[in-house]
PDB file of C-alpha atoms and ligand atoms in Angstrom:
ATOM      1  CA  MET A 137      -0.850  -4.623  18.444  1.00 89.00           C
ATOM      2  CA  LYS A 138       0.552  -1.349  17.146  1.00 93.00           C
ATOM      3  CA  TYR A 139      -1.083   0.133  14.025  1.00 96.00           C
ATOM      4  CA  GLU A 140      -3.845  -2.476  14.309  1.00 96.00           C
ATOM      5  CA  ARG A 141      -6.419  -0.504  12.297  1.00 96.00           C
ATOM      6  CA  ILE A 142      -4.338  -0.098   9.135  1.00 97.00           C
ATOM      7  CA  ARG A 143      -2.855  -3.613   9.413  1.00 98.00           C
ATOM      8  CA  LYS A 144      -6.337  -5.138   9.490  1.00 98.00           C
ATOM      9  CA  ILE A 145      -7.526  -3.132   6.493  1.00 98.00           C
ATOM     10  CA  VAL A 146      -4.480  -4.241   4.442  1.00 98.00           C
ATOM     11  CA  LEU A 147      -4.985  -7.894   5.445  1.00 98.00           C
ATOM     12  CA  GLU A 148      -8.684  -7.820   4.505  1.00 98.00           C
ATOM     13  CA  ALA A 149      -7.865  -6.158   1.176  1.00 98.00           C
ATOM     14  CA  ILE A 150      -5.241  -8.722   0.149  1.00 97.00           C
ATOM     15  CA  GLN A 151      -7.619 -11.541   1.121  1.00 96.00           C
ATOM     16  CA  GLU A 152     -10.338  -9.943  -1.000  1.00 97.00           C
ATOM     17  CA  ALA A 153      -7.892  -9.618  -3.901  1.00 97.00           C
ATOM     18  CA  VAL A 154      -7.071 -13.337  -3.594  1.00 96.00           C
ATOM     19  CA  ALA A 155     -10.799 -14.207  -3.435  1.00 95.00           C
ATOM     20  CA  GLN A 156     -11.427 -12.140  -6.593  1.00 95.00           C
ATOM     21  CA  GLY A 157      -8.605 -13.938  -8.407  1.00 95.00           C
ATOM     22  CA  LEU A 158      -6.620 -10.703  -8.772  1.00 96.00           C
ATOM     23  CA  VAL A 159      -3.692 -12.128  -6.809  1.00 94.00           C
ATOM     24  CA  LYS A 160      -2.122 -15.572  -7.098  1.00 90.00           C
ATOM     25  CA  GLY A 161       0.609 -17.172  -4.989  1.00 88.00           C
ATOM     26  CA  THR A 162       2.534 -14.540  -3.079  1.00 88.00           C
ATOM     27  CA  SER A 163       2.525 -12.004  -5.939  1.00 91.00           C
ATOM     28  CA  GLY A 164       0.902  -8.619  -5.531  1.00 94.00           C
ATOM     29  CA  ASN A 165       1.113  -6.178  -2.658  1.00 96.00           C
ATOM     30  CA  ILE A 166      -1.172  -3.699  -0.951  1.00 98.00           C
ATOM     31  CA  ALA A 167      -0.403  -0.658   1.191  1.00 98.00           C
ATOM     32  CA  LEU A 168      -2.345   1.845   3.307  1.00 98.00           C
ATOM     33  CA  ARG A 169      -1.137   5.159   4.694  1.00 98.00           C
ATOM     34  CA  ASP A 170      -2.080   6.298   8.165  1.00 95.00           C
ATOM     35  CA  ASP A 171      -1.958  10.065   8.141  1.00 81.00           C
ATOM     36  CA  GLU A 172      -2.001  10.623  11.880  1.00 86.00           C
ATOM     37  CA  GLU A 173       1.050   8.469  12.468  1.00 85.00           C
ATOM     38  CA  ASP A 174       2.528   9.132   9.015  1.00 89.00           C
ATOM     39  CA  VAL A 175       3.306   5.451   8.544  1.00 97.00           C
ATOM     40  CA  VAL A 176       2.360   2.928   5.871  1.00 98.00           C
ATOM     41  CA  ALA A 177       1.117  -0.636   6.428  1.00 98.00           C
ATOM     42  CA  ILE A 178       2.164  -2.975   3.602  1.00 98.00           C
ATOM     43  CA  THR A 179       1.939  -6.696   2.880  1.00 98.00           C
ATOM     44  CA  PRO A 180       5.156  -8.563   3.736  1.00 97.00           C
ATOM     45  CA  SER A 181       7.402 -10.241   1.209  1.00 94.00           C
ATOM     46  CA  GLY A 182       6.919 -13.916   0.288  1.00 89.00           C
ATOM     47  CA  ILE A 183       4.407 -14.894   2.980  1.00 91.00           C
ATOM     48  CA  SER A 184       1.329 -16.985   2.092  1.00 92.00           C
ATOM     49  CA  TYR A 185      -1.816 -14.857   2.159  1.00 92.00           C
ATOM     50  CA  SER A 186      -4.002 -17.743   3.347  1.00 90.00           C
ATOM     51  CA  THR A 187      -2.282 -17.940   6.739  1.00 93.00           C
ATOM     52  CA  MET A 188      -1.316 -14.281   7.066  1.00 95.00           C
ATOM     53  CA  THR A 189      -2.424 -12.410  10.198  1.00 96.00           C
ATOM     54  CA  ALA A 190      -2.731  -8.664  10.800  1.00 97.00           C
ATOM     55  CA  GLU A 191       0.437  -8.818  12.884  1.00 96.00           C
ATOM     56  CA  ASP A 192       2.378 -10.083   9.849  1.00 97.00           C
ATOM     57  CA  ILE A 193       1.656  -6.871   7.917  1.00 98.00           C
ATOM     58  CA  ALA A 194       4.808  -4.723   7.842  1.00 98.00           C
ATOM     59  CA  ILE A 195       4.983  -1.064   8.826  1.00 98.00           C
ATOM     60  CA  VAL A 196       7.281   1.357   6.970  1.00 98.00           C
ATOM     61  CA  ASP A 197       7.713   5.113   6.907  1.00 97.00           C
ATOM     62  CA  LEU A 198       6.943   7.236   3.835  1.00 96.00           C
ATOM     63  CA  ASN A 199      10.479   6.669   2.556  1.00 96.00           C
ATOM     64  CA  GLY A 200      10.026   2.919   2.775  1.00 96.00           C
ATOM     65  CA  LYS A 201      12.133   2.389   5.898  1.00 97.00           C
ATOM     66  CA  TRP A 202      11.050  -0.756   7.765  1.00 97.00           C
ATOM     67  CA  LEU A 203       9.725   0.234  11.200  1.00 97.00           C
ATOM     68  CA  ASP A 204       7.712  -2.672  12.578  1.00 96.00           C
ATOM     69  CA  GLY A 205       6.581  -6.255  11.926  1.00 96.00           C
ATOM     70  CA  LYS A 206       8.491  -9.528  11.985  1.00 94.00           C
ATOM     71  CA  TYR A 207       8.479  -9.996   8.218  1.00 96.00           C
ATOM     72  CA  LYS A 208      10.270  -7.864   5.669  1.00 96.00           C
ATOM     73  CA  PRO A 209       7.977  -5.482   3.745  1.00 97.00           C
ATOM     74  CA  SER A 210       7.163  -6.220   0.099  1.00 96.00           C
ATOM     75  CA  SER A 211      10.029  -5.583  -2.324  1.00 95.00           C
ATOM     76  CA  GLU A 212       7.724  -3.145  -4.140  1.00 96.00           C
ATOM     77  CA  VAL A 213       7.779  -0.711  -1.205  1.00 97.00           C
ATOM     78  CA  PRO A 214       9.389   2.004  -3.411  1.00 97.00           C
ATOM     79  CA  MET A 215       6.419   1.952  -5.822  1.00 97.00           C
ATOM     80  CA  HIS A 216       3.806   2.330  -3.066  1.00 98.00           C
ATOM     81  CA  THR A 217       5.628   4.973  -1.003  1.00 98.00           C
ATOM     82  CA  ALA A 218       6.726   6.996  -4.059  1.00 98.00           C
ATOM     83  CA  VAL A 219       3.092   7.366  -5.145  1.00 98.00           C
ATOM     84  CA  MET A 220       2.029   8.324  -1.605  1.00 97.00           C
ATOM     85  CA  ARG A 221       4.790  10.941  -1.382  1.00 97.00           C
ATOM     86  CA  ALA A 222       3.922  12.403  -4.787  1.00 98.00           C
ATOM     87  CA  ARG A 223       0.154  12.323  -4.261  1.00 98.00           C
ATOM     88  CA  PRO A 224      -1.084  13.369  -0.799  1.00 95.00           C
ATOM     89  CA  ASP A 225      -4.638  12.551  -1.983  1.00 96.00           C
ATOM     90  CA  ILE A 226      -3.688   8.865  -2.267  1.00 98.00           C
ATOM     91  CA  LYS A 227      -3.941   6.807   0.927  1.00 98.00           C
ATOM     92  CA  ALA A 228      -4.211   3.268  -0.460  1.00 98.00           C
ATOM     93  CA  THR A 229      -2.268   1.473  -3.200  1.00 98.00           C
ATOM     94  CA  VAL A 230      -2.701  -1.936  -4.830  1.00 98.00           C
ATOM     95  CA  HIS A 231      -0.255  -3.747  -7.123  1.00 98.00           C
ATOM     96  CA  THR A 232      -1.274  -7.065  -8.691  1.00 97.00           C
ATOM     97  CA  HIS A 233      -0.328  -9.334 -11.590  1.00 97.00           C
ATOM     98  CA  ALA A 234      -4.017  -9.778 -12.507  1.00 97.00           C
ATOM     99  CA  MET A 235      -4.214 -11.870 -15.676  1.00 97.00           C
ATOM    100  CA  PHE A 236      -5.992  -9.630 -18.186  1.00 97.00           C
ATOM    101  CA  ALA A 237      -4.256  -6.436 -17.065  1.00 97.00           C
ATOM    102  CA  THR A 238      -0.972  -8.257 -17.631  1.00 96.00           C
ATOM    103  CA  ILE A 239      -2.076  -9.501 -21.057  1.00 96.00           C
ATOM    104  CA  MET A 240      -3.179  -6.015 -22.120  1.00 96.00           C
ATOM    105  CA  ALA A 241       0.163  -4.545 -21.008  1.00 95.00           C
ATOM    106  CA  MET A 242       2.030  -6.577 -23.636  1.00 92.00           C
ATOM    107  CA  GLY A 243       2.974  -5.730 -27.185  1.00 83.00           C
ATOM    108  CA  ASP A 244       2.199  -2.296 -28.501  1.00 84.00           C
ATOM    109  CA  GLN A 245      -1.240  -1.986 -26.972  1.00 85.00           C
ATOM    110  CA  PRO A 246      -2.602   1.543 -26.633  1.00 90.00           C
ATOM    111  CA  GLU A 247      -3.832   2.802 -23.254  1.00 95.00           C
ATOM    112  CA  LEU A 248      -6.960   1.114 -21.880  1.00 97.00           C
ATOM    113  CA  ARG A 249     -10.172   2.970 -22.697  1.00 97.00           C
ATOM    114  CA  PRO A 250     -13.480   2.577 -20.826  1.00 97.00           C
ATOM    115  CA  ILE A 251     -16.048   0.062 -22.046  1.00 96.00           C
ATOM    116  CA  THR A 252     -18.663   0.485 -19.280  1.00 95.00           C
ATOM    117  CA  PRO A 253     -19.690   3.613 -17.265  1.00 94.00           C
ATOM    118  CA  PRO A 254     -18.071   2.774 -13.872  1.00 94.00           C
ATOM    119  CA  GLN A 255     -14.700   2.282 -15.554  1.00 96.00           C
ATOM    120  CA  CYS A 256     -14.623   5.984 -16.533  1.00 96.00           C
ATOM    121  CA  GLU A 257     -13.554   6.881 -13.007  1.00 95.00           C
ATOM    122  CA  PHE A 258     -10.171   5.274 -13.694  1.00 95.00           C
ATOM    123  CA  THR A 259      -9.504   6.005 -17.363  1.00 95.00           C
ATOM    124  CA  PRO A 260      -7.468   6.348 -19.428  1.00 93.00           C
ATOM    125  CA  VAL A 261      -5.133   3.664 -18.085  1.00 97.00           C
ATOM    126  CA  GLY A 262      -1.649   4.186 -19.484  1.00 95.00           C
ATOM    127  CA  ILE A 263       1.066   1.561 -19.908  1.00 96.00           C
ATOM    128  CA  VAL A 264       4.467   1.871 -18.256  1.00 95.00           C
ATOM    129  CA  PRO A 265       7.423   0.232 -20.046  1.00 93.00           C
ATOM    130  CA  PHE A 266       9.089  -2.703 -18.296  1.00 93.00           C
ATOM    131  CA  THR A 267      11.580  -1.686 -15.620  1.00 91.00           C
ATOM    132  CA  MET A 268      13.174  -3.915 -12.991  1.00 92.00           C
ATOM    133  CA  PRO A 269      10.669  -4.706 -10.227  1.00 92.00           C
ATOM    134  CA  GLY A 270      11.338  -3.283  -6.784  1.00 92.00           C
ATOM    135  CA  THR A 271      13.474  -0.397  -8.061  1.00 93.00           C
ATOM    136  CA  ASN A 272      13.104   3.346  -7.684  1.00 93.00           C
ATOM    137  CA  ASP A 273      13.109   3.403 -11.455  1.00 93.00           C
ATOM    138  CA  VAL A 274       9.814   1.542 -11.796  1.00 95.00           C
ATOM    139  CA  ALA A 275       8.436   3.623  -8.896  1.00 96.00           C
ATOM    140  CA  ASP A 276       9.299   6.851 -10.755  1.00 96.00           C
ATOM    141  CA  LYS A 277       7.717   5.587 -13.979  1.00 96.00           C
ATOM    142  CA  VAL A 278       4.470   4.696 -12.179  1.00 97.00           C
ATOM    143  CA  VAL A 279       4.369   8.113 -10.464  1.00 98.00           C
ATOM    144  CA  GLU A 280       4.940   9.827 -13.809  1.00 97.00           C
ATOM    145  CA  ALA A 281       2.265   7.782 -15.599  1.00 97.00           C
ATOM    146  CA  LEU A 282      -0.323   8.408 -12.861  1.00 97.00           C
ATOM    147  CA  GLY A 283       0.265  12.168 -13.048  1.00 97.00           C
ATOM    148  CA  GLU A 284      -1.856  14.400 -10.850  1.00 96.00           C
ATOM    149  CA  GLU A 285      -5.135  12.539 -11.076  1.00 94.00           C
ATOM    150  CA  GLY A 286      -4.455   9.017 -12.398  1.00 97.00           C
ATOM    151  CA  ARG A 287      -5.849   6.044 -10.519  1.00 97.00           C
ATOM    152  CA  ALA A 288      -4.496   3.092 -12.507  1.00 98.00           C
ATOM    153  CA  VAL A 289      -1.599   2.120 -14.760  1.00 98.00           C
ATOM    154  CA  LEU A 290      -0.463  -1.098 -16.389  1.00 98.00           C
ATOM    155  CA  ILE A 291       3.176  -2.156 -16.157  1.00 97.00           C
ATOM    156  CA  LYS A 292       4.513  -4.024 -19.175  1.00 96.00           C
ATOM    157  CA  ASN A 293       5.479  -7.668 -18.513  1.00 95.00           C
ATOM    158  CA  HIS A 294       4.502  -7.227 -14.911  1.00 95.00           C
ATOM    159  CA  GLY A 295       0.927  -6.247 -13.971  1.00 96.00           C
ATOM    160  CA  MET A 296      -0.938  -3.187 -12.752  1.00 97.00           C
ATOM    161  CA  PHE A 297      -0.829  -0.504 -10.085  1.00 98.00           C
ATOM    162  CA  CYS A 298      -3.985   1.178  -8.758  1.00 98.00           C
ATOM    163  CA  CYS A 299      -4.657   3.700  -6.019  1.00 98.00           C
ATOM    164  CA  GLY A 300      -7.329   5.706  -4.241  1.00 98.00           C
ATOM    165  CA  LYS A 301      -8.234   8.003  -1.360  1.00 97.00           C
ATOM    166  CA  ASN A 302      -8.974   4.929   0.781  1.00 97.00           C
ATOM    167  CA  MET A 303      -8.756   1.145   0.464  1.00 98.00           C
ATOM    168  CA  LYS A 304     -12.261   0.808  -0.971  1.00 98.00           C
ATOM    169  CA  ALA A 305     -11.393   3.250  -3.761  1.00 97.00           C
ATOM    170  CA  ALA A 306      -8.052   1.569  -4.516  1.00 98.00           C
ATOM    171  CA  MET A 307      -9.694  -1.868  -4.636  1.00 98.00           C
ATOM    172  CA  GLU A 308     -12.449  -0.567  -6.932  1.00 97.00           C
ATOM    173  CA  ALA A 309      -9.806   0.820  -9.275  1.00 98.00           C
ATOM    174  CA  THR A 310      -8.143  -2.617  -9.307  1.00 98.00           C
ATOM    175  CA  THR A 311     -11.372  -4.518  -9.945  1.00 97.00           C
ATOM    176  CA  TYR A 312     -12.527  -2.180 -12.727  1.00 97.00           C
ATOM    177  CA  THR A 313      -9.108  -2.017 -14.381  1.00 98.00           C
ATOM    178  CA  GLU A 314      -9.021  -5.807 -14.583  1.00 98.00           C
ATOM    179  CA  GLU A 315     -12.621  -5.789 -15.886  1.00 97.00           C
ATOM    180  CA  MET A 316     -11.650  -3.188 -18.496  1.00 97.00           C
ATOM    181  CA  ALA A 317      -8.649  -5.281 -19.582  1.00 97.00           C
ATOM    182  CA  LEU A 318     -10.791  -8.429 -19.773  1.00 97.00           C
ATOM    183  CA  THR A 319     -13.605  -6.856 -21.789  1.00 97.00           C
ATOM    184  CA  THR A 320     -11.107  -5.121 -24.088  1.00 97.00           C
ATOM    185  CA  PHE A 321      -9.264  -8.400 -24.648  1.00 97.00           C
ATOM    186  CA  TYR A 322     -12.382 -10.353 -25.621  1.00 98.00           C
ATOM    187  CA  ALA A 323     -13.857  -7.529 -27.701  1.00 97.00           C
ATOM    188  CA  LYS A 324     -10.607  -7.255 -29.676  1.00 96.00           C
ATOM    189  CA  LEU A 325     -10.596 -11.017 -30.146  1.00 97.00           C
ATOM    190  CA  LEU A 326     -14.161 -10.870 -31.521  1.00 98.00           C
ATOM    191  CA  GLY A 327     -13.294  -7.860 -33.662  1.00 98.00           C
ATOM    192  CA  THR A 328     -16.049  -5.823 -31.999  1.00 97.00           C
ATOM    193  CA  TYR A 329     -13.881  -3.520 -29.864  1.00 97.00           C
ATOM    194  CA  GLU A 330     -15.492  -0.109 -29.501  1.00 97.00           C
ATOM    195  CA  PRO A 331     -14.552   1.837 -26.372  1.00 97.00           C
ATOM    196  CA  MET A 332     -16.885   4.476 -24.995  1.00 97.00           C
ATOM    197  CA  PRO A 333     -16.761   7.709 -27.059  1.00 96.00           C
ATOM    198  CA  LYS A 334     -14.596  10.436 -25.481  1.00 96.00           C
ATOM    199  CA  GLU A 335     -17.632  12.723 -24.925  1.00 96.00           C
ATOM    200  CA  GLY A 336     -19.444   9.924 -23.102  1.00 96.00           C
ATOM    201  CA  GLU A 337     -16.369   9.253 -21.001  1.00 96.00           C
ATOM    202  CA  ALA A 338     -16.019  12.963 -20.092  1.00 96.00           C
ATOM    203  CA  ALA A 339     -19.714  13.197 -19.140  1.00 96.00           C
ATOM    204  CA  MET A 340     -19.424  10.060 -16.981  1.00 95.00           C
ATOM    205  CA  LYS A 341     -16.305  11.418 -15.283  1.00 94.00           C
ATOM    206  CA  ALA A 342     -18.167  14.639 -14.409  1.00 94.00           C
ATOM    207  CA  LEU A 343     -21.129  12.661 -13.079  1.00 94.00           C
ATOM    208  CA  ILE A 344     -18.919  10.410 -10.952  1.00 91.00           C
ATOM    209  CA  ALA A 345     -16.944  13.397  -9.600  1.00 88.00           C
ATOM    210  CA  ALA A 346     -20.164  15.257  -8.694  1.00 91.00           C
ATOM    211  CA  ASP A 347     -21.608  12.191  -7.000  1.00 85.00           C
ATOM    212  CA  HIS A 348     -18.436  11.648  -4.978  1.00 79.00           C
ATOM    213  CA  ALA A 349     -18.459  15.283  -3.912  1.00 72.00           C
ATOM    214  CA  VAL A 350     -21.892  14.938  -2.251  1.00 65.00           C
TER     215      VAL A 350
HETATM  216 ZN1  LIG B  46       4.764  -7.306  -9.038  1.00 89.00          ZN
END
């Protein structure tokens, strides 16, 4: 099978996302860039994840052009490839409709702030206004919101988009963003919401960056 390595990583990631409850039905999509070949493996559109095989994962180029695989790539290809074009440091991208991220992207919520130390790697998590799914418009808004260093954004009335230098990093961003949304939701409900102070967040970010540099 061509592009077997990246196809397998994408398949394992989407199965993990399903197991974690971050993805339901056929929603959500995950992509991984292979630098050597300059291609992107991405989950196909509308295929059940429980029976999906590595061969079913679609291959596109960095402009989203469908190159290989029997199933059409996810309709959110523009979002994944736009981020990879804008950010050469990003190799893996994850888009899900995870429940609490979606809840916290509604109304006039402010950006998500960290509650626990590991979340600081991905904060602050901004909120992108609703734009039609699958369009270059939503792709541009996500790229803009991520900026030069962002790892996660929420998309109003839709879900979240996370990314990283590899699949592990992108999946961690997804897990911790959902955790941040969940803890924020319950803390606000209890009336006890108190995000980490900005100085604490900055110190944690420095610590995490130094640790990752080792
Ligand atoms: Zn979506």
